[in-house]
Short mmCIF file of C-alpha atoms in Angstrom, two decimals:
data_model
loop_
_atom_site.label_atom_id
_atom_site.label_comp_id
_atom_site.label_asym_id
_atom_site.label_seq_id
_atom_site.Cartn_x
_atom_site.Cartn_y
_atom_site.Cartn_z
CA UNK A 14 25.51 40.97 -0.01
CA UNK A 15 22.25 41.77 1.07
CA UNK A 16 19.92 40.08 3.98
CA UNK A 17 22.84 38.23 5.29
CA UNK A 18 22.04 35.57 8.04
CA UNK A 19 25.02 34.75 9.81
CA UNK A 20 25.00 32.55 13.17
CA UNK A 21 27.80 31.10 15.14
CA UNK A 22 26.73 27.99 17.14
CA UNK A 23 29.70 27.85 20.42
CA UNK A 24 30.40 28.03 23.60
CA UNK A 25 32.64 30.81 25.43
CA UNK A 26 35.95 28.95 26.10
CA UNK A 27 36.35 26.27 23.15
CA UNK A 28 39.71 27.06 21.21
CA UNK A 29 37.82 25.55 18.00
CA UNK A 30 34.84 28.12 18.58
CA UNK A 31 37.37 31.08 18.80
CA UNK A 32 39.55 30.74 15.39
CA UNK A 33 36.12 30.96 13.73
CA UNK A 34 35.60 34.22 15.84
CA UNK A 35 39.06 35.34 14.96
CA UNK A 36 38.20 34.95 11.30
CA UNK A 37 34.72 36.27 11.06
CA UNK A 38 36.63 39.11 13.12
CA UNK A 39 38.88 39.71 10.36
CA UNK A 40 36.58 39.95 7.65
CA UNK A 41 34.48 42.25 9.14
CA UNK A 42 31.58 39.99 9.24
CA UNK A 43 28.38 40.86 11.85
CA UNK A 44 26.65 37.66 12.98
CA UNK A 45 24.63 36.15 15.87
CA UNK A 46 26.73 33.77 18.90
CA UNK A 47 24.22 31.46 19.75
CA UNK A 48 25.58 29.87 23.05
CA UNK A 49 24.91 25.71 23.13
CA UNK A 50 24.60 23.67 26.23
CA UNK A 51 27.17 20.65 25.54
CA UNK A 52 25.29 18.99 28.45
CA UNK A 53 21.96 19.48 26.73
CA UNK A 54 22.29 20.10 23.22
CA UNK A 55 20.25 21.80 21.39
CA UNK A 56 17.76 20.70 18.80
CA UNK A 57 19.87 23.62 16.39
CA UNK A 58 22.94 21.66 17.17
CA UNK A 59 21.45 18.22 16.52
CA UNK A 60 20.19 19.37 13.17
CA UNK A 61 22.88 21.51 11.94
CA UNK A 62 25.73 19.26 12.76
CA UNK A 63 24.25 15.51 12.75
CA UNK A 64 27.10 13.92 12.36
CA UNK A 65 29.65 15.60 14.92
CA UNK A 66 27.21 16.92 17.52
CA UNK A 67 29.45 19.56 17.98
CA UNK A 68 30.63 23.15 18.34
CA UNK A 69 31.52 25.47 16.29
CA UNK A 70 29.24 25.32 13.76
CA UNK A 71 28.91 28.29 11.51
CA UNK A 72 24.91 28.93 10.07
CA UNK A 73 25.22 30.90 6.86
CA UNK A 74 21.87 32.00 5.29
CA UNK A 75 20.37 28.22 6.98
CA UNK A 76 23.03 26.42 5.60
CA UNK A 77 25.59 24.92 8.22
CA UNK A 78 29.34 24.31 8.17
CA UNK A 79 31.41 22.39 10.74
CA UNK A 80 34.42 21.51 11.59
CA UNK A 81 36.75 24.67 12.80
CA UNK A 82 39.15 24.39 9.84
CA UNK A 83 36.83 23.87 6.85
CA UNK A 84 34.91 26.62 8.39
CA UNK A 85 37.79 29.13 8.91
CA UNK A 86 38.79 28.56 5.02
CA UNK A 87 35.09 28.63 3.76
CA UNK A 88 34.71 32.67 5.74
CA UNK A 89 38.27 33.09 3.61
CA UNK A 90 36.20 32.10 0.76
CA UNK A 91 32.62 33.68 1.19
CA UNK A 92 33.71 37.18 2.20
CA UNK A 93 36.16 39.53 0.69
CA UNK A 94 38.48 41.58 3.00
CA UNK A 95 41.82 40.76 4.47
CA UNK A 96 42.86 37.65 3.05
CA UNK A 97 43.55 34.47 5.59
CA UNK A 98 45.40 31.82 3.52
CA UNK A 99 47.73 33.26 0.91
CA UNK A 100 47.54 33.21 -3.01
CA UNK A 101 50.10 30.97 -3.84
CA UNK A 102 49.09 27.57 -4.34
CA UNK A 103 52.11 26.40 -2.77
CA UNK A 104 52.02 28.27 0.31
CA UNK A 105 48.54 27.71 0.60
CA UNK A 106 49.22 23.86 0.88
CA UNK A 107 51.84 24.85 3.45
CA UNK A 108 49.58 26.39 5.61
CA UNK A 109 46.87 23.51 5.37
CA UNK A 110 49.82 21.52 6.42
CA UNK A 111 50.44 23.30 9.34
CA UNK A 112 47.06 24.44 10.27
CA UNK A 113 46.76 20.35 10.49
CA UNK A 114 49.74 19.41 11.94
CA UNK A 115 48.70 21.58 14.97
CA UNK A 116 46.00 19.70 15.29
CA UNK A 117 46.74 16.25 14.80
CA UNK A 118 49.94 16.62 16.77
CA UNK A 119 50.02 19.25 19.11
CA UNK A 120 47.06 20.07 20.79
CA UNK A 121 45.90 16.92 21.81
CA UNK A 122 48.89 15.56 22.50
CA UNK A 123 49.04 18.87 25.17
CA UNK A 124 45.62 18.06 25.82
CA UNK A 125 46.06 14.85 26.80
CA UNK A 126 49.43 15.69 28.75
CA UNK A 127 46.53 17.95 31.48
CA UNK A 128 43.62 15.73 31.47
CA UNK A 129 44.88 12.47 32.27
CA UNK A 130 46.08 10.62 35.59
CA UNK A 131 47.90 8.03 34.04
CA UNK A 132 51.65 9.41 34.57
CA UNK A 133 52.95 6.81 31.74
CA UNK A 134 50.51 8.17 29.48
CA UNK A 135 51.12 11.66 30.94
CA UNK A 136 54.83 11.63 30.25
CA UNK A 137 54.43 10.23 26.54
CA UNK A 138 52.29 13.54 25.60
CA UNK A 139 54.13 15.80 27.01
CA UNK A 140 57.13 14.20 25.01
CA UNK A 141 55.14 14.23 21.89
CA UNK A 142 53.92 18.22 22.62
CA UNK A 143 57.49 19.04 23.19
CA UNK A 144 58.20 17.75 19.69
CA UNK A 145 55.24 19.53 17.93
CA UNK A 146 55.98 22.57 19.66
CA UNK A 147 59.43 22.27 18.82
CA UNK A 148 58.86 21.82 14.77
CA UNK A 149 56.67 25.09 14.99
CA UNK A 150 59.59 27.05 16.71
CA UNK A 151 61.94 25.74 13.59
CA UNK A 152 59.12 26.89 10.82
CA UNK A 153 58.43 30.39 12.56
CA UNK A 154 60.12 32.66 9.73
CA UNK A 155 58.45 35.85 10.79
CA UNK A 156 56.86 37.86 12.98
CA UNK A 157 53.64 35.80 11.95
CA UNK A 158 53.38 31.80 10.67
CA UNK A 159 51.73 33.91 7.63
CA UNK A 160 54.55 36.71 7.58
CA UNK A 161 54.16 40.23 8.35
CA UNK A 162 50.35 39.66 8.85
CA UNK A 163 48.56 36.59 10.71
CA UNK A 164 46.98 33.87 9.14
CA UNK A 165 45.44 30.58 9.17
CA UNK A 166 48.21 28.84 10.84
CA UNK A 167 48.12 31.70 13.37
CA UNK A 168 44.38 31.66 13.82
CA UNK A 169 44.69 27.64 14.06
CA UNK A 170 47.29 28.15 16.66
CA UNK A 171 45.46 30.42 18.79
CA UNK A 172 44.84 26.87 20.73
CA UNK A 173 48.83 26.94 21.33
CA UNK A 174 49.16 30.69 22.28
CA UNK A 175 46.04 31.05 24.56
CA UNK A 176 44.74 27.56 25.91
CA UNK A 177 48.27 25.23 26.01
CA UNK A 178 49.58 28.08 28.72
CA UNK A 179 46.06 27.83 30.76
CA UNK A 180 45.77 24.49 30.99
CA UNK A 181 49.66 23.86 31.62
CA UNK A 182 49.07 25.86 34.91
CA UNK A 183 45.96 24.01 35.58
CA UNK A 184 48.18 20.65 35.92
CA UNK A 185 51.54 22.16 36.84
CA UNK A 186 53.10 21.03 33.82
CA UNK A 187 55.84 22.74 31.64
CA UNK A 188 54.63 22.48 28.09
CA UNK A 189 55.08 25.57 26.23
CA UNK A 190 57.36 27.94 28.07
CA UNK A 191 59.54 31.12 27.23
CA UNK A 192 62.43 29.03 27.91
CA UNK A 193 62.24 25.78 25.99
CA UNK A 194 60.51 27.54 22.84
CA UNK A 195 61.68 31.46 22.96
CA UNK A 196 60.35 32.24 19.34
CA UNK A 197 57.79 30.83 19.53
CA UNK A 198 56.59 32.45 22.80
CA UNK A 199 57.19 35.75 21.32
CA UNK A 200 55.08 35.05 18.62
CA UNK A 201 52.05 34.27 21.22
CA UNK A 202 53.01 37.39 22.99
CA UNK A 203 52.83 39.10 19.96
CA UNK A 204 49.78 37.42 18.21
CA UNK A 205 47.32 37.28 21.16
CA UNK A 206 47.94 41.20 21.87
CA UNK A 207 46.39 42.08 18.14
CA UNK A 208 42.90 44.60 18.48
CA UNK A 209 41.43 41.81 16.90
CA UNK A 210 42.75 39.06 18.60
CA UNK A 211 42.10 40.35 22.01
CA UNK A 212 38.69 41.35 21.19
CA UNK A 213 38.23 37.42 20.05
CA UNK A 214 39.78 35.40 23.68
CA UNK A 215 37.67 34.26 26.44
CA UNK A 216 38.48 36.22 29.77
CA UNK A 217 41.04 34.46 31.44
CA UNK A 218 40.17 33.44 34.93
CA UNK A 219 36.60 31.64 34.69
CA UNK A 220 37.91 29.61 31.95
CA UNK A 221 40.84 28.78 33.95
CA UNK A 222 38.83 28.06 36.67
CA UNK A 223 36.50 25.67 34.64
CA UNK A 224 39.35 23.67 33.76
CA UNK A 225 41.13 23.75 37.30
CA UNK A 226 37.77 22.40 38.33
CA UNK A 227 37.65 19.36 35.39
CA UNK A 228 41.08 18.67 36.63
CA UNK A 229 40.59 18.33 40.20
CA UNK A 230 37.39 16.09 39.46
CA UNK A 231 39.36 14.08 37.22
CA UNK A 232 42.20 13.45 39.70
CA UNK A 233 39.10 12.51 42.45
CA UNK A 234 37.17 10.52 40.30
CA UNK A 235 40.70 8.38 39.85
CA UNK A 236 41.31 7.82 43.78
CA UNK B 240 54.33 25.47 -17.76
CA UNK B 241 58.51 25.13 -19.04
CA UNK B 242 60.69 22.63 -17.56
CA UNK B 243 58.34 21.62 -14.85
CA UNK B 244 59.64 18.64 -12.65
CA UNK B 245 57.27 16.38 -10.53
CA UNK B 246 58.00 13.60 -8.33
CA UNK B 247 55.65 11.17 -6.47
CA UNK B 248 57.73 10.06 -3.55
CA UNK B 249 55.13 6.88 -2.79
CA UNK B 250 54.76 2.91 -2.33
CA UNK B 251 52.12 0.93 -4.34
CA UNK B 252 49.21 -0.03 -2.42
CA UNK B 253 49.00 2.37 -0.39
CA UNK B 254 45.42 4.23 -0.53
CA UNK B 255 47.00 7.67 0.36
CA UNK B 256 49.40 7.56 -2.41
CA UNK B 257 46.80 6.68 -4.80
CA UNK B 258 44.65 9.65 -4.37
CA UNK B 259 47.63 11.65 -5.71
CA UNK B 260 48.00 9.28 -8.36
CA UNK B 261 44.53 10.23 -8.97
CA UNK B 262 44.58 13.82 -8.87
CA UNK B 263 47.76 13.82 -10.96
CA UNK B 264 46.05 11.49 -13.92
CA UNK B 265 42.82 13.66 -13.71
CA UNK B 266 44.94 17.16 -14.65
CA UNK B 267 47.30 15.23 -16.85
CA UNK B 268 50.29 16.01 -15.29
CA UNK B 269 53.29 14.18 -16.62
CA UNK B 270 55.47 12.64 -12.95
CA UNK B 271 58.12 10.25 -12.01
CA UNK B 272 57.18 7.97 -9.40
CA UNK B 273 60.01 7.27 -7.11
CA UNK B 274 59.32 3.77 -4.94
CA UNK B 275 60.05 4.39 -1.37
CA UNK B 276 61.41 1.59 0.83
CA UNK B 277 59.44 2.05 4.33
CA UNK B 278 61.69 -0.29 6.13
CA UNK B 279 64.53 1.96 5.11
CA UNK B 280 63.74 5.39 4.61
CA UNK B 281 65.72 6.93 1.94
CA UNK B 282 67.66 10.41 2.62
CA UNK B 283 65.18 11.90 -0.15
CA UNK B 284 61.75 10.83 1.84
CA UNK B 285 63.65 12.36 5.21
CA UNK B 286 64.54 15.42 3.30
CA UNK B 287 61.66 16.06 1.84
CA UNK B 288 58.93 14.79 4.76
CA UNK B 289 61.39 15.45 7.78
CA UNK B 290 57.78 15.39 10.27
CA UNK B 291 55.98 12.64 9.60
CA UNK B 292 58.46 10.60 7.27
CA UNK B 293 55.85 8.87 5.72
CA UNK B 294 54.38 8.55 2.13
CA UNK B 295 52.95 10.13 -0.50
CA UNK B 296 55.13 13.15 -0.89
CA UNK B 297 54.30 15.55 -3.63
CA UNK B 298 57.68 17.14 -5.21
CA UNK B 299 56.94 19.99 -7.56
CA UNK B 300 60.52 21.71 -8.85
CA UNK B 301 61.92 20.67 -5.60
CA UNK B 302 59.64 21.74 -3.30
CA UNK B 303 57.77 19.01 -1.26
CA UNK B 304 54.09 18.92 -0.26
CA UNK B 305 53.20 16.22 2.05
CA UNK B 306 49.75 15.17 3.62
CA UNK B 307 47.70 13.32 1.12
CA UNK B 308 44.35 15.57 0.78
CA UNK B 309 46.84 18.91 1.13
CA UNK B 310 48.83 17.34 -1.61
CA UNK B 311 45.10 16.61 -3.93
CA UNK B 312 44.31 20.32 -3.29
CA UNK B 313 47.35 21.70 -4.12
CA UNK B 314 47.47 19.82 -7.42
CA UNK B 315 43.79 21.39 -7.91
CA UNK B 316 45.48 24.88 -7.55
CA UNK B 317 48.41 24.42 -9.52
CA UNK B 318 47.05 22.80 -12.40
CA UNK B 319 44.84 23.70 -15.28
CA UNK B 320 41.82 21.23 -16.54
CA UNK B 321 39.06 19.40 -15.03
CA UNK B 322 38.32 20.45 -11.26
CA UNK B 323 38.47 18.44 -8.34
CA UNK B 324 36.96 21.13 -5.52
CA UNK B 325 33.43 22.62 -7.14
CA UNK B 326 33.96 26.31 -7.28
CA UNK B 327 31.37 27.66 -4.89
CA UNK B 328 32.50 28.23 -1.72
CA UNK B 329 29.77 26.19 0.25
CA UNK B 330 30.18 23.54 -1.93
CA UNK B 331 34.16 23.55 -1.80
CA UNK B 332 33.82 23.33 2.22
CA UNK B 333 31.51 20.55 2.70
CA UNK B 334 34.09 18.59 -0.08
CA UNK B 335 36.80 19.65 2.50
CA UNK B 336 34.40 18.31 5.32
CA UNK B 337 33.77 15.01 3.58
CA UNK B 338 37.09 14.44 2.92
CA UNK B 339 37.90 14.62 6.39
CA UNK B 340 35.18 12.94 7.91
CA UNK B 341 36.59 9.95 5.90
CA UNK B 342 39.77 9.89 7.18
CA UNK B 343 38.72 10.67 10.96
CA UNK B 344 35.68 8.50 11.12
CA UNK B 345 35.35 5.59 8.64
CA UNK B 346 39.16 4.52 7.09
CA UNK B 347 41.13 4.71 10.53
CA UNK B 348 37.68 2.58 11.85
CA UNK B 349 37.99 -0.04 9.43
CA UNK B 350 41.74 -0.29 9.62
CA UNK B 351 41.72 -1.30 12.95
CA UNK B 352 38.66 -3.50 13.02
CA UNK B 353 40.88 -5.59 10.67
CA UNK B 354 44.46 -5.19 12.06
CA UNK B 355 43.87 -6.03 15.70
CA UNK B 356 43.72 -8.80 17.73
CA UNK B 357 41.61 -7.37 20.39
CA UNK B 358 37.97 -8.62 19.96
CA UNK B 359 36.47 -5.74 21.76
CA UNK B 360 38.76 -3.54 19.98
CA UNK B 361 37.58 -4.89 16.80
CA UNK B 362 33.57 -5.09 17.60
CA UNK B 363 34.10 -1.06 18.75
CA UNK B 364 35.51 -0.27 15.51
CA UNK B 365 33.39 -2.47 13.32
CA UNK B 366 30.79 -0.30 15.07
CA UNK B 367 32.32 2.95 13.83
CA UNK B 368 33.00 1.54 10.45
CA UNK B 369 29.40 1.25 10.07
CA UNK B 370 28.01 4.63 11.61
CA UNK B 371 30.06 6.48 9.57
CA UNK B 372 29.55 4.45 5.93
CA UNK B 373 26.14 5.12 6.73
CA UNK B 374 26.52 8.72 6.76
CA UNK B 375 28.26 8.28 3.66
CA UNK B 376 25.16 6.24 2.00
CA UNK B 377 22.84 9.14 3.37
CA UNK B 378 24.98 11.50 1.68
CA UNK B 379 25.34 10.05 -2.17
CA UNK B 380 22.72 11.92 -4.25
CA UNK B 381 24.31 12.19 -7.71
CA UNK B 382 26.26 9.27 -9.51
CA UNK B 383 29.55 10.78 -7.62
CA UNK B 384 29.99 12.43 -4.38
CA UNK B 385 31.12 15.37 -6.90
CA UNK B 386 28.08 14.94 -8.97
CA UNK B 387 27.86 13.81 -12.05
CA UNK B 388 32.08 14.35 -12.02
CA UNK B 389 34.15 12.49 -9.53
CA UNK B 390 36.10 14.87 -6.93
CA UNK B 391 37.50 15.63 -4.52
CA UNK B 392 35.20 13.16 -1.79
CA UNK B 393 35.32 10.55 -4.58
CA UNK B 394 38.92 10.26 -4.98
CA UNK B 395 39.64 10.54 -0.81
CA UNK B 396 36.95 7.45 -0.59
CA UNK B 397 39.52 5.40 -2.82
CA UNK B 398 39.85 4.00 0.43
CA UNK B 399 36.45 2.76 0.66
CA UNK B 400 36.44 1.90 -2.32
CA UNK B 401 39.16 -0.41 -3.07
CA UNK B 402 40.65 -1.06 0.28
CA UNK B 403 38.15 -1.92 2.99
CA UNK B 404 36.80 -4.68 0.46
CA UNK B 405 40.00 -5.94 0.45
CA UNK B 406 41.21 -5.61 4.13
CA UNK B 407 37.68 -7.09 5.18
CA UNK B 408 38.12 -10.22 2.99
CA UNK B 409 41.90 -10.29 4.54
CA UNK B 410 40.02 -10.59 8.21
CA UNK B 411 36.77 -12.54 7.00
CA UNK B 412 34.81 -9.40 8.35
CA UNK B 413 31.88 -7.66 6.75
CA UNK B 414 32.10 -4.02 6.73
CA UNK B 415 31.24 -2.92 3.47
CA UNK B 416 28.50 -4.59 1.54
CA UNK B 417 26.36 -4.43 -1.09
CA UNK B 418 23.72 -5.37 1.30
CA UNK B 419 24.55 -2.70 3.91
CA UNK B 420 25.65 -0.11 1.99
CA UNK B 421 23.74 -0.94 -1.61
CA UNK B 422 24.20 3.01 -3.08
CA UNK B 423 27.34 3.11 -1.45
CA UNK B 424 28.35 0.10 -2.66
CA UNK B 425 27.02 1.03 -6.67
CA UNK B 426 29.20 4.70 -6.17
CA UNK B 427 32.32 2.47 -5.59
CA UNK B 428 31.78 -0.01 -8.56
CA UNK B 429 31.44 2.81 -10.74
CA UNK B 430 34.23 4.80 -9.74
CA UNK B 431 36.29 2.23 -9.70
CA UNK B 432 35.56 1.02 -13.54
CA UNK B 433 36.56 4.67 -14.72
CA UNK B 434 39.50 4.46 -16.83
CA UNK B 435 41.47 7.25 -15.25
CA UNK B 436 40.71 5.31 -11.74
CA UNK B 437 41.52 1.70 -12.84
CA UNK B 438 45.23 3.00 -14.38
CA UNK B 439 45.87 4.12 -11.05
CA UNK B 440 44.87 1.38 -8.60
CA UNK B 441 47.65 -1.27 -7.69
CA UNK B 442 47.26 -4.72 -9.21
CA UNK B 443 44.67 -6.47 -6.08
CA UNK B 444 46.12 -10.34 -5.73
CA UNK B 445 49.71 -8.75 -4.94
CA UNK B 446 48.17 -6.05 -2.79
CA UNK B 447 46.00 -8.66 -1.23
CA UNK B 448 48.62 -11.51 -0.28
CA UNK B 449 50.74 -8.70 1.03
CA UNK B 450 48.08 -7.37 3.47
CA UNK B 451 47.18 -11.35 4.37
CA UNK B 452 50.48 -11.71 5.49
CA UNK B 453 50.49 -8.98 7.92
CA UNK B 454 47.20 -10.02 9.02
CA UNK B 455 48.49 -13.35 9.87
CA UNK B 456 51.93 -12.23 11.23
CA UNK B 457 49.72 -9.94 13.72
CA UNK B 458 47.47 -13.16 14.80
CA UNK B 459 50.73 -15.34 15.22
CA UNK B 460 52.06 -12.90 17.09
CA UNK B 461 49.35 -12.68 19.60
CA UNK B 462 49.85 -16.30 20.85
#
């Protein structure tokens, strides 16, 4: 394709922002970061995601895609290369599944478990993470969620493997740990220490401390 | 395909079992609906949707799909004849987006500004309910969301279309209008007057009582 225009709109240390990263990554694909102020957002922002006001937001040839998701399965279906959902209808509805499931189940609910200071609330998320986490550990087959080579469930779960651990130290909290979920551990091990992968995370100890930060203001905001 | 065997594992009146319905009448494809009793979940439902338990389950030669708009794409995959995603890959993701920006943002918002009994609760969602049909009304161009085809936006907005009006009248609230929403409100006549739409919406004064009850068992309660 010629004259290709390809801009990410993000900001260095959202989970969303990186599995598009991880999938432009993997497809080979050259394109612009354009870092947003969340405090200030940008005029770009405002008009290429109206509706959300949010990051990522993925600017191909002018015309904009949100939503980390929709916009990890539209790069699967705009570029050739290395595929990221499979062929099969069926196991591509498994992976939407999944790729969901994360989301609506696990990584808020771990979310939510950090960055709150109500302990009832507190305990009931980290219950519900515990669960999530533990249906992933029963559905991990092999060495990736999509087999022998990473996928979307994978590059959705980059959340679990990368930020759950961060933010669990943050608040002192044992969410997704070596113990309680052994496969699934390995798999993070194994997943965040790909080339491309590595090439994709946010260095580890200013994000941590941005977060150890948001925590400690939360907890003095609630005295 | 030879000896195919599809079940709908669903209730009627529910608006996430219907878009199956939908998508299954649109390709053609020949099903058994199997009623579910939610009260009692049957070994089949917990075999087949061990996560979330719930309805519509998709089974197709014994293997389940769950997750309503997973389920609608899958049939799109697996079946020959009329589309329900467009083909080009922009298009296809902001069909994806739409879809999901009704089930985050407007449906869940309605729900609850009808099934509380929390007046704030209800004015915040009523709120919602509004921002995000608007969106909607700024989006229709065409006859359909799909164009001049109904697809995959259309048939997730079965929601819109046929329950809200029904869940408002249950509350005496005024979400969706013809005077608010007066494009919106033309899309979801039309749609709903297709044929293959009308076969597959529950009968309303049945659907209706049984949603008045609950609406009146949650007020009771509340005293």
């Amino acid at each position: 394709m010629a004259e290709e225009d390809v801009k990410l709109l993000g900001v260095v240390g959202s989970p969303f922002v990186c599995r598009v990263q991880i999938a432009l990554k993997l497809k080979g694909v050259e394109y612009k970061f354009v870092t947003q102020d969340l405090q200030n957002k940008s005029e770009e922002l405002l008009k290429y995601n109206p509706i959300h006001k949010k990051v990522p937001v993925l600017v191909h040839n002018e015309r904009p895609i949100n939503e980390s998701l929709v916009i990890v399965e539209y790069i699967d279906e705009a570029w050739k290369g290395k595929s990221i959902l499979p062929a099969d209808p069926y196991q591509r509805a498994l992976a939407r599944f999944w790729a969901k499931f994360i989301d609506d189940k696990v990584f808020g609910a771990a979310w939510k478990s950090v960055f709150t200071v109500n302990e009832e609330e507190r305990e009931k998320n980290v219950k519900e993470t515990h669960e999530g986490l533990q249906f992933l550990e029963d559905e991990l087959k092999d060495k990736f969620f999509g087999g022998e080579e990473y996928g979307l469930v994978d590059i959705a779960a980059v959340n679990i493997a990368f930020w759950v651990p961060l933010v669990q130290e943050v608040a002192g909290l044992q969410l997704f740990t070596n113990e309680k979920f052994p496969k699934l551990y390995k798999w993070s091990q194994e997943f965040l220490s790909q080339p491309t992968i590595e090439e994709c995370l946010p260095p580890r100890d200013p994000i941590f401390a941005f977060f150890k930060g948001r925590y400690e203001s939360l907890l003095a905001s609630a005295k």
